[in-house]
Coordinates of C-alpha atoms and ligand atoms in Angstrom, one line a residue:
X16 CA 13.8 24.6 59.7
X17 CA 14.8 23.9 55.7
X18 CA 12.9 24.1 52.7
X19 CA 14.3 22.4 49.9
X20 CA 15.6 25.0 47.5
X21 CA 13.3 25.5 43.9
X22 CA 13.5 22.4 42.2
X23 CA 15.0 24.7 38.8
X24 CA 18.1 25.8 40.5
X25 CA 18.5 22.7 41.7
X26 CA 22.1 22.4 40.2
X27 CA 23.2 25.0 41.1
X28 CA 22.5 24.9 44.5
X29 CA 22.8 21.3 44.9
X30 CA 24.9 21.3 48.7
X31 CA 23.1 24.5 49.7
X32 CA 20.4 23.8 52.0
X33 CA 18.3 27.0 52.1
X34 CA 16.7 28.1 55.6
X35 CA 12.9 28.7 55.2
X36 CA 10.2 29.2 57.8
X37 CA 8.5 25.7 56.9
X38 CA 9.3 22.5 57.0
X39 CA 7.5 21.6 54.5
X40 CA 8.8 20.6 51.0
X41 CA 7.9 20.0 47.7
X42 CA 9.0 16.4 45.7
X43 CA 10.2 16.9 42.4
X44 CA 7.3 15.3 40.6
X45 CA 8.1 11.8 38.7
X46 CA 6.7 8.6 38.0
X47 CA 8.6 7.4 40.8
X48 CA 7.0 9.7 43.5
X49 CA 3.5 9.1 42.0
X50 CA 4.1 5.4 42.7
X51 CA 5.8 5.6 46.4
X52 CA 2.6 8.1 47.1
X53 CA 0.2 5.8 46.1
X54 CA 1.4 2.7 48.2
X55 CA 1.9 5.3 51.5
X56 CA -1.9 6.2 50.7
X57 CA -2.8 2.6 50.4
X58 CA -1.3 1.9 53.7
X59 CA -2.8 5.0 55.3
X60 CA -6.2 3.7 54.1
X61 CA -5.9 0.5 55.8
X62 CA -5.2 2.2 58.9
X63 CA -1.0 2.3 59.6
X64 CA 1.1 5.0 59.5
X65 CA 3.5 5.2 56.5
X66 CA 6.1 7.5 55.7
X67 CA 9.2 8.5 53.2
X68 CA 12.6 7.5 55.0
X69 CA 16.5 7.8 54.6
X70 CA 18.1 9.0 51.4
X71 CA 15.0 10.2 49.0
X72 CA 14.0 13.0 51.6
X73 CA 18.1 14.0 51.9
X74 CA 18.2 14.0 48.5
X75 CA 14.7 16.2 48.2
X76 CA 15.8 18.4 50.7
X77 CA 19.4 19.0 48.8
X78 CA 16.9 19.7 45.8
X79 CA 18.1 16.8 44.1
X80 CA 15.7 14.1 42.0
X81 CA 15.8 10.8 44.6
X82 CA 16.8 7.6 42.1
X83 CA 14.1 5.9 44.4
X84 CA 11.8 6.6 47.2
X85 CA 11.9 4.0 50.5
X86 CA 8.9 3.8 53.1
X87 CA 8.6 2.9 56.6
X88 CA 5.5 2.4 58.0
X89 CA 3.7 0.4 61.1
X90 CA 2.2 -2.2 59.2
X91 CA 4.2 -5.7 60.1
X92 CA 5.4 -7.3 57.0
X93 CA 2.1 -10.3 56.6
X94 CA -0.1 -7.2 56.5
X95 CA 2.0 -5.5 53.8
X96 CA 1.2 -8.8 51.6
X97 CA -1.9 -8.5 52.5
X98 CA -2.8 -5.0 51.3
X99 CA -0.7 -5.6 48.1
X100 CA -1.1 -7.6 44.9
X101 CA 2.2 -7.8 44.1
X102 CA 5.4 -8.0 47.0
X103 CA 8.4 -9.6 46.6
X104 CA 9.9 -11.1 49.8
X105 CA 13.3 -9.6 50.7
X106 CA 14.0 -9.6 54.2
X107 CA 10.6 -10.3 55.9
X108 CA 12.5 -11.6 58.9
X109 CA 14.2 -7.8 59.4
X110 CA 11.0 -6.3 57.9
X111 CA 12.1 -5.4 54.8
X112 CA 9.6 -6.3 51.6
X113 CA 9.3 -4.7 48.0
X114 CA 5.6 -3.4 46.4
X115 CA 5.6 -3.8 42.4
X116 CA 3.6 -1.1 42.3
X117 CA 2.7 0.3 38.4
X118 CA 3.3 4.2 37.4
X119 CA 1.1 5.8 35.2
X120 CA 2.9 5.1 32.5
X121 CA 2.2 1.1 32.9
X122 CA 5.9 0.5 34.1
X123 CA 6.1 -1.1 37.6
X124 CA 8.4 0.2 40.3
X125 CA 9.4 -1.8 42.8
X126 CA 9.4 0.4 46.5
X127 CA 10.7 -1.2 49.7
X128 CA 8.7 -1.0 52.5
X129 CA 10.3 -1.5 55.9
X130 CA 8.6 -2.2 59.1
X131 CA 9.5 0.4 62.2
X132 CA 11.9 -1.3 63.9
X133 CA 14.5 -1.2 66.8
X134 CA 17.7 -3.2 66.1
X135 CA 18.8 -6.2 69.0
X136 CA 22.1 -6.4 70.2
X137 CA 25.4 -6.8 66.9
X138 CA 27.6 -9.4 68.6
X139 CA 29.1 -10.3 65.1
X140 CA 29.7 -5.9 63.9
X141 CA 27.9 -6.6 60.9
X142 CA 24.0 -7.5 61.7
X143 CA 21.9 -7.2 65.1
X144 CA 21.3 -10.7 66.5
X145 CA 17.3 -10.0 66.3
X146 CA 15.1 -7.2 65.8
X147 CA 11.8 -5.9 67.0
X148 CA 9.0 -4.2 65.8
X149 CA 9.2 -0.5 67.1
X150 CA 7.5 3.1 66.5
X151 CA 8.6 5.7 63.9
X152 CA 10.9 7.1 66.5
X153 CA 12.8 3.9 67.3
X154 CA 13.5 3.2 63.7
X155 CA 15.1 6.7 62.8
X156 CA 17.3 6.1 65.9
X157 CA 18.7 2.7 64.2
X158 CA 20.1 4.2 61.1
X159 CA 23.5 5.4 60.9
X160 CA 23.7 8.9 60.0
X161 CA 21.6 11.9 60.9
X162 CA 21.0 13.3 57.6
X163 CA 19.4 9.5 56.8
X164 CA 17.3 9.9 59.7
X165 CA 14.5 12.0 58.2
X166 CA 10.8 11.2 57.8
X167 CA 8.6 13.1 55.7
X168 CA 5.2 13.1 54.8
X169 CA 4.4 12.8 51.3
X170 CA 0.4 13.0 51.4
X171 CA -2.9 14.5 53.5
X172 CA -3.0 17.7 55.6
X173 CA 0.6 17.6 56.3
X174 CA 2.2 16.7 52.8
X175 CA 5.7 17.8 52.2
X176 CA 6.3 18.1 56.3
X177 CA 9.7 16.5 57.7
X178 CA 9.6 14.8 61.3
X179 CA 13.5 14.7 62.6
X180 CA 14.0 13.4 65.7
X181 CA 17.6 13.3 65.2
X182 CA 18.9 16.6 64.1
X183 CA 19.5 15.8 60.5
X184 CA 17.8 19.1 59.1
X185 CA 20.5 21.5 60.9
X186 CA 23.1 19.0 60.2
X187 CA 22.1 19.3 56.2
X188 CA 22.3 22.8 56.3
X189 CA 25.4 22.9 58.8
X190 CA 27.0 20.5 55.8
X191 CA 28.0 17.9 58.8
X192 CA 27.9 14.1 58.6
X193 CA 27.1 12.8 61.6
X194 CA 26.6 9.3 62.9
X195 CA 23.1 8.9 64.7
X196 CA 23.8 8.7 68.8
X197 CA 27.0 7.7 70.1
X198 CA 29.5 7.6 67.1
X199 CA 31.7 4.6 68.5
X200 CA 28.5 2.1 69.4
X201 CA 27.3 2.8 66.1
X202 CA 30.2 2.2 64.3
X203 CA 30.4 -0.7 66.3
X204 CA 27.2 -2.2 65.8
X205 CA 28.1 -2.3 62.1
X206 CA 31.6 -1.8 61.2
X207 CA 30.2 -0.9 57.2
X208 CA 29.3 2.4 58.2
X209 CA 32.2 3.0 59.0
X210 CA 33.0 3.1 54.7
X211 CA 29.6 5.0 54.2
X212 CA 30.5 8.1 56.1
X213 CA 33.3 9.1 53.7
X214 CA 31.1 7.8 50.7
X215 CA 28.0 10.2 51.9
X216 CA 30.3 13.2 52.6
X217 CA 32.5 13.0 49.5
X218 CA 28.8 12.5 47.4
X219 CA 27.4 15.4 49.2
X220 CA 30.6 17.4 50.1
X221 CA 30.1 17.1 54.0
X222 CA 32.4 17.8 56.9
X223 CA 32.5 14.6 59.1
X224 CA 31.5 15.3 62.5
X225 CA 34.3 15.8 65.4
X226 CA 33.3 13.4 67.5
X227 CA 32.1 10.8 64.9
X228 CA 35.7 11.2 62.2
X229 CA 37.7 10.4 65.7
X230 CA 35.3 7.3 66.3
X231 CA 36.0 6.0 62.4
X232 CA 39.7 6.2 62.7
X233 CA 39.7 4.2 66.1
X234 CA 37.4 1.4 64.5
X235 CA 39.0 1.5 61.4
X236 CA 40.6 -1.8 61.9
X237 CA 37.0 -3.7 62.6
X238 CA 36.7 -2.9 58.9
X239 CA 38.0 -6.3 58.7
X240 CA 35.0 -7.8 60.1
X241 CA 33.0 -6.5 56.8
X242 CA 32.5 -9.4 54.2
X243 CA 34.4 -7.9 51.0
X244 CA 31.1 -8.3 48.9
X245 CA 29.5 -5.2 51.4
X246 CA 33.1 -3.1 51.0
X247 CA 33.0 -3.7 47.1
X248 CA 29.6 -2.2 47.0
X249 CA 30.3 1.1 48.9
X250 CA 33.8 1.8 47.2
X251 CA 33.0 1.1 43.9
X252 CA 30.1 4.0 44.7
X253 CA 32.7 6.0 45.9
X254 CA 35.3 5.8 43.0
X255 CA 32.7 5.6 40.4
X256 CA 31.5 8.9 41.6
X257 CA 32.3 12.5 40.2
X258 CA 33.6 13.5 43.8
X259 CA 36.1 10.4 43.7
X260 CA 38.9 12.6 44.7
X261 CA 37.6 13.9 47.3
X262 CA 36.3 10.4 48.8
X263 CA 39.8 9.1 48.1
X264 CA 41.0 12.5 50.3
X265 CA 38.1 11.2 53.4
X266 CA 39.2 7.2 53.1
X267 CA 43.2 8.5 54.4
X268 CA 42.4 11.1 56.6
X269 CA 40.1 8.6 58.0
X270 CA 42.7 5.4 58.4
X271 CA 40.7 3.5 56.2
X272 CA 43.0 3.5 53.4
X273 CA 45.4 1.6 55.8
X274 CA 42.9 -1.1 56.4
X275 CA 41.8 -1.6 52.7
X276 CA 44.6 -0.7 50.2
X277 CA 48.2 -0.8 52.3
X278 CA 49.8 -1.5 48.8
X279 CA 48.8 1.5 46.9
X280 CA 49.7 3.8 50.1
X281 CA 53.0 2.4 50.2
X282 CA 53.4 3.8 47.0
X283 CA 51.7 6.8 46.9
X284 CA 51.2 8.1 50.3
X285 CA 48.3 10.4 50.1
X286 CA 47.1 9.0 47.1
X287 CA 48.3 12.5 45.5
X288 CA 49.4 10.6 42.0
X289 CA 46.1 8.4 41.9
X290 CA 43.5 11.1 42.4
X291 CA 45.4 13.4 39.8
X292 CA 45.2 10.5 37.3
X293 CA 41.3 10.2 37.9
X294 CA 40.7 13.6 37.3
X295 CA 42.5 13.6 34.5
X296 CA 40.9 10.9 33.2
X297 CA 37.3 12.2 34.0
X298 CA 38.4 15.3 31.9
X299 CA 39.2 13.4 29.0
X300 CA 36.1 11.3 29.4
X301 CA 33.8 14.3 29.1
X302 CA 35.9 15.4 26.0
X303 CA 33.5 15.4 23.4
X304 CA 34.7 12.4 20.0
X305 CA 33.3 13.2 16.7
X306 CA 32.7 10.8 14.0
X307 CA 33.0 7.8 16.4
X308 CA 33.4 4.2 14.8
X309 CA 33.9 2.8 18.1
X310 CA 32.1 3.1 21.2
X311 CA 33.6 5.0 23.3
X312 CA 33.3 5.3 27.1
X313 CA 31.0 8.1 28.7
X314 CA 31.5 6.9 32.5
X315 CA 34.5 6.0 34.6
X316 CA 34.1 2.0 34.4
X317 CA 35.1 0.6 38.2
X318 CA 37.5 -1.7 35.5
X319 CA 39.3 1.6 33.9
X320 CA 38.9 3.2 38.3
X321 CA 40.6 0.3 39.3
X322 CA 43.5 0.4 36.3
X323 CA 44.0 4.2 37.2
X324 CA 44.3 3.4 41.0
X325 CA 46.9 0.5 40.9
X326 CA 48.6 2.2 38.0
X327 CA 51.4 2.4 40.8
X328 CA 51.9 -1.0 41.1
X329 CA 52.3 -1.8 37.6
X330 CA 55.8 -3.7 38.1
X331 CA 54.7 -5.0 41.7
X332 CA 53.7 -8.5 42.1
X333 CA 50.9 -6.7 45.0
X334 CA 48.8 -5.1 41.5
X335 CA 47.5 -8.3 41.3
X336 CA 47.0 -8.3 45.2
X337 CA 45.3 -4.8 45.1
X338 CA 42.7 -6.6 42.6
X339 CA 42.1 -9.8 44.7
X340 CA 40.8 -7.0 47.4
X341 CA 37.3 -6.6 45.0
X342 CA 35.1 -8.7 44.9
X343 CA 34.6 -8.2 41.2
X344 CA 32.6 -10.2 38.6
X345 CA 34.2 -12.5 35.9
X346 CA 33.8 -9.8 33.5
X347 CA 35.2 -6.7 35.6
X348 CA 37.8 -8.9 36.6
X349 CA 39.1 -9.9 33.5
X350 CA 38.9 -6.8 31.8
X351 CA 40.8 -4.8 34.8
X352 CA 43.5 -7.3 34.0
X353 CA 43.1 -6.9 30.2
X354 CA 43.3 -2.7 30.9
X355 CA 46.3 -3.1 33.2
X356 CA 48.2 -5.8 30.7
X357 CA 46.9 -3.2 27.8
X358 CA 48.4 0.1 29.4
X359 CA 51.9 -1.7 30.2
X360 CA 52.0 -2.5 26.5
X361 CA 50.4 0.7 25.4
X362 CA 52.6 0.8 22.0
X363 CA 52.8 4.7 22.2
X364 CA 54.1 5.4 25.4
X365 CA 57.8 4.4 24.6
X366 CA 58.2 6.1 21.2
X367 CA 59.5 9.6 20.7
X368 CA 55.9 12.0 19.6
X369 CA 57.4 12.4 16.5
X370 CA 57.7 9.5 15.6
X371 CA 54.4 8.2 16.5
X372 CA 52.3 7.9 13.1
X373 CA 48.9 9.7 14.4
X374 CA 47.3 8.3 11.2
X375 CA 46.5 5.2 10.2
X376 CA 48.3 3.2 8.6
X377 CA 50.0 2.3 11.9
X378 CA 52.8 -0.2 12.0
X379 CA 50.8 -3.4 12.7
X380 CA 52.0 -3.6 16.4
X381 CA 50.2 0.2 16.9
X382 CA 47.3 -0.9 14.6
X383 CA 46.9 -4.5 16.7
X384 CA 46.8 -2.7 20.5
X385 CA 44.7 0.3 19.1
X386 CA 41.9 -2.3 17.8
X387 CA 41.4 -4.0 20.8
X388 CA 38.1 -3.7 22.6
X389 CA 39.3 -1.8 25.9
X390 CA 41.9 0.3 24.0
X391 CA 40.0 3.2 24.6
X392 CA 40.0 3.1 28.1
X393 CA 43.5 2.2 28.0
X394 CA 44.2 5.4 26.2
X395 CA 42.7 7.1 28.7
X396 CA 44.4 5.6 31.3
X397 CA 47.8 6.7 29.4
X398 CA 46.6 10.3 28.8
X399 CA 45.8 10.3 32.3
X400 CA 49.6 9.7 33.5
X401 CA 52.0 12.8 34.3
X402 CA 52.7 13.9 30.2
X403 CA 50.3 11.9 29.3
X404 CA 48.3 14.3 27.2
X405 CA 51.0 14.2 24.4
X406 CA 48.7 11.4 23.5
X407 CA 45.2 13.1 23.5
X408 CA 45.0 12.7 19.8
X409 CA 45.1 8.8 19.6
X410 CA 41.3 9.0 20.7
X411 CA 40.0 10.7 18.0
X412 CA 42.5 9.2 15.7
X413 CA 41.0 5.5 16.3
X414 CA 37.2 6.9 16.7
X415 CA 38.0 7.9 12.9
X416 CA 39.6 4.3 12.0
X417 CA 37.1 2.7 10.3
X418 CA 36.6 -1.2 11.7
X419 CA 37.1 -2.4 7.9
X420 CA 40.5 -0.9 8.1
X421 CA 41.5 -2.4 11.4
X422 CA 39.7 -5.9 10.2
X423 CA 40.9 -6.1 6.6
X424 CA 40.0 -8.6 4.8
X425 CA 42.1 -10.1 3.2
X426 CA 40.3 -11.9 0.2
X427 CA 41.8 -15.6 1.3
X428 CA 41.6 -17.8 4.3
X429 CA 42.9 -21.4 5.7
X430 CA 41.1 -23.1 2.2
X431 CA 42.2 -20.7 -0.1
X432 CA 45.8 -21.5 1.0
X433 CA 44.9 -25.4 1.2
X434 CA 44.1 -24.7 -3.0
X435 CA 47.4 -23.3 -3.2
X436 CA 48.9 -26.8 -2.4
X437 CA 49.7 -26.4 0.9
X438 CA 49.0 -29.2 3.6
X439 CA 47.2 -27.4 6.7
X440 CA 50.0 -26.6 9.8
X441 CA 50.6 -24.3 11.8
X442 CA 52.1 -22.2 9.3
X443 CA 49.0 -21.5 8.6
X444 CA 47.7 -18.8 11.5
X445 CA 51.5 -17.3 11.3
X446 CA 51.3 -17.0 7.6
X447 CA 47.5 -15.3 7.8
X448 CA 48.9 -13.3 10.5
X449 CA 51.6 -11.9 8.5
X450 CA 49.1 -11.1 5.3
X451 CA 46.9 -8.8 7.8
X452 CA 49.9 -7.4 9.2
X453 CA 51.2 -6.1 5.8
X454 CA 47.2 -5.0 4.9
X455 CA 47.3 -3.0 8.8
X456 CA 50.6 -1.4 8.0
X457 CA 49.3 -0.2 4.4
X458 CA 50.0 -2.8 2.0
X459 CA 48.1 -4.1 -1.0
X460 CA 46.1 -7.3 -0.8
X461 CA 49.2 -8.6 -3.2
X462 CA 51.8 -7.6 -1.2
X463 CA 49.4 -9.5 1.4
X464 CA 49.4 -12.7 -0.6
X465 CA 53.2 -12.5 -1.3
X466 CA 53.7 -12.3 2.6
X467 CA 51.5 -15.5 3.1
X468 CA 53.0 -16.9 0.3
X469 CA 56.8 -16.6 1.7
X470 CA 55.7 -17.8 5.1
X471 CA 54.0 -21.1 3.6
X472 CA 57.2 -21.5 1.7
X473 CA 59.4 -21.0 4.4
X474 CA 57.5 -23.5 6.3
X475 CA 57.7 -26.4 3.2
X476 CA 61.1 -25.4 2.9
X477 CA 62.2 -26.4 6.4
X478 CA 59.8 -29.4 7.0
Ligands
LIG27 P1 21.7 6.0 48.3 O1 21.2 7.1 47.5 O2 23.2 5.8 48.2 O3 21.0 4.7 48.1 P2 20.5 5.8 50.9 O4 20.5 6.7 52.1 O5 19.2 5.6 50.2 O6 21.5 6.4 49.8 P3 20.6 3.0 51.3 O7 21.8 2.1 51.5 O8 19.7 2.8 50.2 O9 21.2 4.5 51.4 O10 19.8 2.9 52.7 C1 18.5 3.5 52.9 C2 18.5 4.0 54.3 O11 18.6 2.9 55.2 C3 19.6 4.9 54.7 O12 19.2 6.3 54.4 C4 19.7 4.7 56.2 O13 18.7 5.4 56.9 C5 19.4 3.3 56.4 N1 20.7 2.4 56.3 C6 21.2 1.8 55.2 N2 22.3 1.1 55.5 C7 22.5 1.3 56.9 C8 23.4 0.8 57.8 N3 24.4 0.0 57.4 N4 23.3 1.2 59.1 C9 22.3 1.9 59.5 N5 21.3 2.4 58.7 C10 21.4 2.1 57.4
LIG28 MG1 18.9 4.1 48.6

């Protein structure tokens, strides 16, 4: 039996289960909790059974806060409305709704509440054809991994007590991921957990299971039955994640790496190069910036995860390959291009360290990358290559660029130079161009004006 270990030393005892003579265990208290408690009482008071399922008690017995607390419970789905002001319809045809259900503190959580159920037959490895209502039993057996299988009882007599009908509470303290039942028929049934296995025992640093790591790498290939949407979700948890290294370790040993990213293992076969750079690049994240005038990054960005990871296929036409394998947003997408575009250019990485200029003035090539919105993170993509700490400086030295100095202004614009008598062109943008250059690089606003001045006259010159 486990008893979650004393909420304080949580952190330091994160992965160690301790063995106690109860099974009872004590939440970490939050607003959260007080919320999820009240809607199982609420339940309980109408007369169903209602429980806390899946990751929140893993997490509480690891003695880690839960982000969020799910219930199961006997009511069907119409008599969840029913008892509830406020539900939001998810997935009332597998069970599934959400209670907005207010804190003490006036905010309103929103807590899913799933029916018990037993799954149908898969026929398509992704979702079972039907489902039907079941007891508490029937629904732990449905989910994939033992340690997810765990009810516990949050309220009444037996508050804190665990129910584990599928051995998750020795495999916890054992440290072993284990899929629920027989390891190929579940994988089979949904080829997606097939990705959550390494993600869970990278997260919670798990030994996969015999019987169920041989029944990932025979499936591995019906990972291409998973809609990319579903394998974007769980890899970007996994590389996201502190223990990215380790989960990149779990997706080879596994033969998952094979199905999802041939390109990058072609290149670097055990993914050796790419895990070193995300280290490194976690390390300088966590290096603390003084006297920041830009916002800096505090979190690996799945953009900057994804930049680090294909940094091996800078000069292959397959980067762009390797990004088409996300299913990213607009905005990921363009800035993973931006980051990879940004580090091939990085200004620095060519020139000799002595002659780099650490201070500004830069020459206005330097000044122009350096002020570009993801230049951070391109730095630290750069600082995160094999010698790449030569340029660990750079980060400070643009936190302490003021924006004025990498915007100057430049005390004229397009009318200005229309008073001077010139007719608009494009001479224009090339000769404004050339004034901030001279400004980024040092120069006076006359020595500005003279540069725009010779461009414009250039340009009359030749016309
Ligand atoms: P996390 O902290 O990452 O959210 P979690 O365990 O809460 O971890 P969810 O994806 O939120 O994971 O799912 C909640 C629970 O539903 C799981 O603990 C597991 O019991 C069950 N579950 C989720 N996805 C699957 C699946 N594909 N197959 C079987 N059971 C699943
Ligand atoms: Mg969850």
């Amino acid at each position: 039996m486990i008893g979650a270990p004393a909420v304080a030393a949580a952190r330091l005892t994160v992965y160690s289960v301790a063995v106690t003579a109860t099974t009872r265990i004590d939440l970490p208290t939050s607003a959260a909790l007080g919320a999820a408690v009240a809607v199982v009482t609420c339940l309980r008071n109408h007369g169903f059974s209602a429980y806390f399922v899946g990751g929140c008690v893993r997490d509480a017995l690891l003695g880690l806060t839960p982000k969020d607390y799910d219930i199961a419970t006997s009511a069907r789905p119409r008599q969840v409305c029913a008892v509830f002001a406020d539900v939001v319809q998810v997935g009332i045809s597998f069970g599934v709704v959400r209670v907005r259900q207010p804190c003490d503190s006036g905010e309103v959580v929103e807590i899913e509440v799933a029916t018990f159920r037993a799954d149908g037959r898969y026929s398509d490895g992704r979702r079972p054809d039907s489902v039907r209502f079941a007891d508490a039993q029937q629904d732990v057996l449905r989910r994939d991994f033992t340690i997810n299988g765990l009810l516990l009882d949050p309220c009444g007599p037996a508050k804190g007590e665990i129910h584990d009908w599928v051995g998750g509470l020795a495999d916890l303290r054992d440290r072993q991921l284990r899929a629920i039942g027989d390891p190929l028929k579940r994988f089979g049934e949904d080829a997606l957990r097939l990705l959550r296995a390494p993600r869970f025992a990278a997260r919670f640093g798990l030994q996969v299971h015999a019987d169920t790591a041989a029944a990932i790498r025979r499936l591995a290939p019906t990972l291409a039955q998973v809609s990319v949407e579903r394998i974007t979700a769980e890899l970007t948890a996994m590389v996201i994640a502190p223990t990215a290294p380790a989960a990149l370790d779990l997706l080879v040993d596994l033969n998952l790496c094979t199905q999802l990213w041939p390109q990058l293992l072609a290149a670097d076969p055990h993914l050796t190069a790419a895990k070193l750079r995300l280290v490194r690049a976690r390390t300088e994240l966590e290096r603390p910036i003084a006297r920041n005038h830009w916002p800096v990054s505090t979190a690996l960005t799945l953009p900057l995860v994804l930049a680090l990871l294909a940094d091996d296929l800078r000069n292959w036409p397959d980067s762009a390959e390797f990004t088409r394998s996300w299913r990213l947003s607009r905005q990921d997408l363009a800035a993973v291009r931006q980051l990879i575009a940004l580090v091939a250019t990085c200004p620095l990485e060519p020139t000799p360290l002595e002659r780099a200029p650490l201070l500004p003035p830069w020459p206005a090539p330097v000044a122009r990358w350096l002020r570009q919105p993801l230049a951070d993170a391109a730095l630290i993509a750069v600082i995160s290559r094999p010698g790449g700490h030569r340029w660990l400086q750079w980060r400070q030295a643009r936190a302490d660029w003021p924006h004025e100095n990498a915007f100057p202004d430049l005390g004229f614009d397009g009318l200005t130079v229309q008073r001077w008598g010139y007719a608009p062109g494009p001479a224009f943008a090339r000769a404004l161009r050339a004034a901030e250059d001279v400004r980024l690089s040092g120069g006076s606003g006359e020595q500005a004006e003279a540069a725009a001045r010779s461009v414009l006259q250039a340009a009359a010159r030749a016309s």
